[in-house]
């Protein structure tokens, strides 16, 4: 696990990938209010997430931009969407070990199944209010702590 030690506690490194600033801000505020030990990094699309994970350019310093313990990924983004990102991740041996939680407003079960077939481990429906964001952040932290690198992780669909 990549979790960073912070005193006696272990921080779960989370990379949230979403092109909507509102979702990034609300997720970040919810992390700030939760009683979980998360270190949140963000990427505003699949292309930026790939650069982050490859440690390219401004992401080269792993003390500032650690590899995540878990990725939280939106599916509908311009240029490199969540599906293209998952295909890239599947073909990248070092990165394919990082579990992905889909964070999407999609209600289409076929699209969710497609994301799971491409290697996502879990589905979280995007909430419609701030309380919902606070309720989503806790399972992300728990998922990051519990992950063991195995692929047999539970799946949930809304």
Tab-separated table of C-alpha atoms in Angstrom:
chain	number	residue	atom	x	y	z
A	1	UNK	CA	0.000	0.000	0.000
A	2	UNK	CA	1.217	3.487	-0.817
A	3	UNK	CA	-0.436	5.072	2.201
A	4	UNK	CA	1.843	7.689	3.672
A	5	UNK	CA	2.620	7.679	7.365
A	6	UNK	CA	1.460	10.762	9.169
A	7	UNK	CA	2.496	10.550	12.806
A	8	UNK	CA	0.951	7.306	13.987
A	9	UNK	CA	-1.781	7.393	11.357
A	10	UNK	CA	-1.622	6.241	7.785
A	11	UNK	CA	-2.971	8.536	5.095
A	12	UNK	CA	-4.806	7.001	2.177
A	13	UNK	CA	-3.709	8.724	-1.030
A	14	UNK	CA	-6.695	9.312	-3.306
A	15	UNK	CA	-6.587	10.658	-6.848
A	16	UNK	CA	-9.956	12.095	-7.903
A	17	UNK	CA	-10.331	12.420	-11.683
A	18	UNK	CA	-13.248	14.600	-12.793
A	19	UNK	CA	-13.614	17.414	-15.321
A	20	UNK	CA	-16.291	19.235	-13.279
A	21	UNK	CA	-14.835	21.768	-10.840
A	22	UNK	CA	-17.989	21.622	-8.710
A	23	UNK	CA	-17.494	17.900	-8.063
A	24	UNK	CA	-13.797	18.419	-7.301
A	25	UNK	CA	-14.571	21.187	-4.806
A	26	UNK	CA	-17.460	19.381	-3.100
A	27	UNK	CA	-15.455	16.159	-2.812
A	28	UNK	CA	-12.519	18.116	-1.374
A	29	UNK	CA	-14.735	19.902	1.157
A	30	UNK	CA	-16.232	16.563	2.183
A	31	UNK	CA	-12.714	15.131	2.684
A	32	UNK	CA	-11.953	18.130	4.908
A	33	UNK	CA	-15.011	17.434	7.046
A	34	UNK	CA	-14.715	13.660	7.290
A	35	UNK	CA	-12.985	11.916	10.136
A	36	UNK	CA	-10.945	9.817	7.734
A	37	UNK	CA	-7.280	10.076	6.919
A	38	UNK	CA	-7.312	10.923	3.229
A	39	UNK	CA	-4.785	12.860	1.199
A	40	UNK	CA	-6.661	14.077	-1.861
A	41	UNK	CA	-5.045	14.892	-5.189
A	42	UNK	CA	-7.082	15.844	-8.230
A	43	UNK	CA	-6.862	15.652	-12.003
A	44	UNK	CA	-9.271	17.468	-14.294
A	45	UNK	CA	-9.460	14.719	-16.902
A	46	UNK	CA	-8.103	11.403	-18.075
A	47	UNK	CA	-5.132	12.919	-19.866
A	48	UNK	CA	-4.013	14.833	-16.765
A	49	UNK	CA	-4.498	11.689	-14.656
A	50	UNK	CA	-2.218	9.743	-16.990
A	51	UNK	CA	0.478	12.421	-16.690
A	52	UNK	CA	0.071	12.324	-12.901
A	53	UNK	CA	0.390	8.546	-12.726
A	54	UNK	CA	3.357	8.476	-15.111
A	55	UNK	CA	5.081	11.183	-13.055
A	56	UNK	CA	5.466	13.480	-16.048
A	57	UNK	CA	6.311	17.181	-15.866
A	58	UNK	CA	4.926	18.886	-12.781
A	59	UNK	CA	4.009	15.465	-11.321
A	60	UNK	CA	7.589	14.128	-11.232
A	61	UNK	CA	8.066	14.818	-7.510
A	62	UNK	CA	6.425	11.835	-5.781
A	63	UNK	CA	6.656	13.506	-2.370
A	64	UNK	CA	4.297	16.177	-3.704
A	65	UNK	CA	2.323	13.876	-6.037
A	66	UNK	CA	2.350	10.366	-4.547
A	67	UNK	CA	0.958	7.408	-6.403
A	68	UNK	CA	-2.565	6.917	-5.139
A	69	UNK	CA	-3.833	3.995	-3.105
A	70	UNK	CA	-7.149	4.380	-4.892
A	71	UNK	CA	-8.411	6.264	-7.959
A	72	UNK	CA	-11.871	7.832	-7.993
A	73	UNK	CA	-12.833	8.234	-11.645
A	74	UNK	CA	-15.612	10.004	-13.516
A	75	UNK	CA	-16.573	8.300	-16.781
A	76	UNK	CA	-17.904	11.189	-18.870
A	77	UNK	CA	-15.040	13.593	-19.599
A	78	UNK	CA	-13.811	15.263	-22.803
A	79	UNK	CA	-10.752	14.038	-24.741
A	80	UNK	CA	-9.720	11.048	-22.579
A	81	UNK	CA	-12.881	9.779	-20.916
A	82	UNK	CA	-13.079	7.269	-18.089
A	83	UNK	CA	-13.359	4.296	-20.453
A	84	UNK	CA	-10.245	5.318	-22.415
A	85	UNK	CA	-8.436	5.894	-19.121
A	86	UNK	CA	-9.417	2.417	-17.870
A	87	UNK	CA	-8.156	0.852	-21.129
A	88	UNK	CA	-4.835	2.710	-20.740
A	89	UNK	CA	-4.614	1.637	-17.072
A	90	UNK	CA	-5.267	-2.010	-17.943
A	91	UNK	CA	-2.293	-1.961	-20.334
A	92	UNK	CA	0.055	-0.324	-17.789
A	93	UNK	CA	1.342	-3.054	-15.447
A	94	UNK	CA	2.478	-0.775	-12.615
A	95	UNK	CA	-0.687	1.319	-12.680
A	96	UNK	CA	-3.136	-1.535	-13.198
A	97	UNK	CA	-2.611	-2.571	-9.568
A	98	UNK	CA	-4.168	0.679	-8.304
A	99	UNK	CA	-7.872	0.065	-7.690
A	100	UNK	CA	-10.427	2.325	-9.363
A	101	UNK	CA	-13.750	3.436	-7.928
A	102	UNK	CA	-16.087	4.793	-10.598
A	103	UNK	CA	-17.689	8.070	-9.467
A	104	UNK	CA	-20.385	8.830	-11.975
A	105	UNK	CA	-23.840	10.210	-12.464
A	106	UNK	CA	-24.494	7.516	-15.067
A	107	UNK	CA	-27.518	5.377	-14.414
A	108	UNK	CA	-26.900	3.056	-17.382
A	109	UNK	CA	-26.128	-0.420	-16.038
A	110	UNK	CA	-24.430	-1.403	-19.321
A	111	UNK	CA	-21.977	1.490	-19.004
A	112	UNK	CA	-21.295	0.585	-15.375
A	113	UNK	CA	-20.716	-3.063	-16.356
A	114	UNK	CA	-18.423	-1.904	-19.174
A	115	UNK	CA	-16.338	0.093	-16.664
A	116	UNK	CA	-16.205	-2.895	-14.300
A	117	UNK	CA	-15.147	-5.144	-17.198
A	118	UNK	CA	-12.322	-2.689	-17.975
A	119	UNK	CA	-10.983	-3.168	-14.450
A	120	UNK	CA	-12.858	-0.783	-12.187
A	121	UNK	CA	-13.512	-2.291	-8.774
A	122	UNK	CA	-16.481	-0.379	-7.434
A	123	UNK	CA	-19.203	2.049	-8.477
A	124	UNK	CA	-20.273	5.133	-6.518
A	125	UNK	CA	-23.185	7.248	-7.713
A	126	UNK	CA	-22.466	10.973	-7.686
A	127	UNK	CA	-24.502	12.578	-4.925
A	128	UNK	CA	-26.930	15.439	-5.433
A	129	UNK	CA	-26.051	17.403	-2.281
A	130	UNK	CA	-23.161	18.047	0.082
A	131	UNK	CA	-24.389	15.543	2.675
A	132	UNK	CA	-24.183	12.915	-0.052
A	133	UNK	CA	-20.547	13.835	-0.707
A	134	UNK	CA	-19.742	13.372	2.972
A	135	UNK	CA	-21.375	9.939	2.805
A	136	UNK	CA	-19.319	8.999	-0.286
A	137	UNK	CA	-15.948	10.038	1.133
A	138	UNK	CA	-16.034	7.585	4.049
A	139	UNK	CA	-16.280	4.439	1.862
A	140	UNK	CA	-13.471	5.770	-0.346
A	141	UNK	CA	-11.199	5.950	2.696
A	142	UNK	CA	-12.280	2.530	3.928
A	143	UNK	CA	-11.773	1.051	0.468
A	144	UNK	CA	-8.249	2.476	0.314
A	145	UNK	CA	-7.385	1.068	3.726
A	146	UNK	CA	-8.863	-2.386	3.063
A	147	UNK	CA	-7.493	-2.878	-0.419
A	148	UNK	CA	-5.070	-5.727	-0.629
A	149	UNK	CA	-4.120	-5.595	-4.292
A	150	UNK	CA	-6.498	-8.441	-5.129
A	151	UNK	CA	-9.085	-7.955	-7.850
A	152	UNK	CA	-11.964	-9.616	-6.005
A	153	UNK	CA	-13.317	-6.402	-4.569
A	154	UNK	CA	-17.010	-5.847	-3.939
A	155	UNK	CA	-19.133	-4.035	-6.492
A	156	UNK	CA	-22.075	-1.747	-5.870
A	157	UNK	CA	-24.333	-0.107	-8.415
A	158	UNK	CA	-27.014	2.478	-7.864
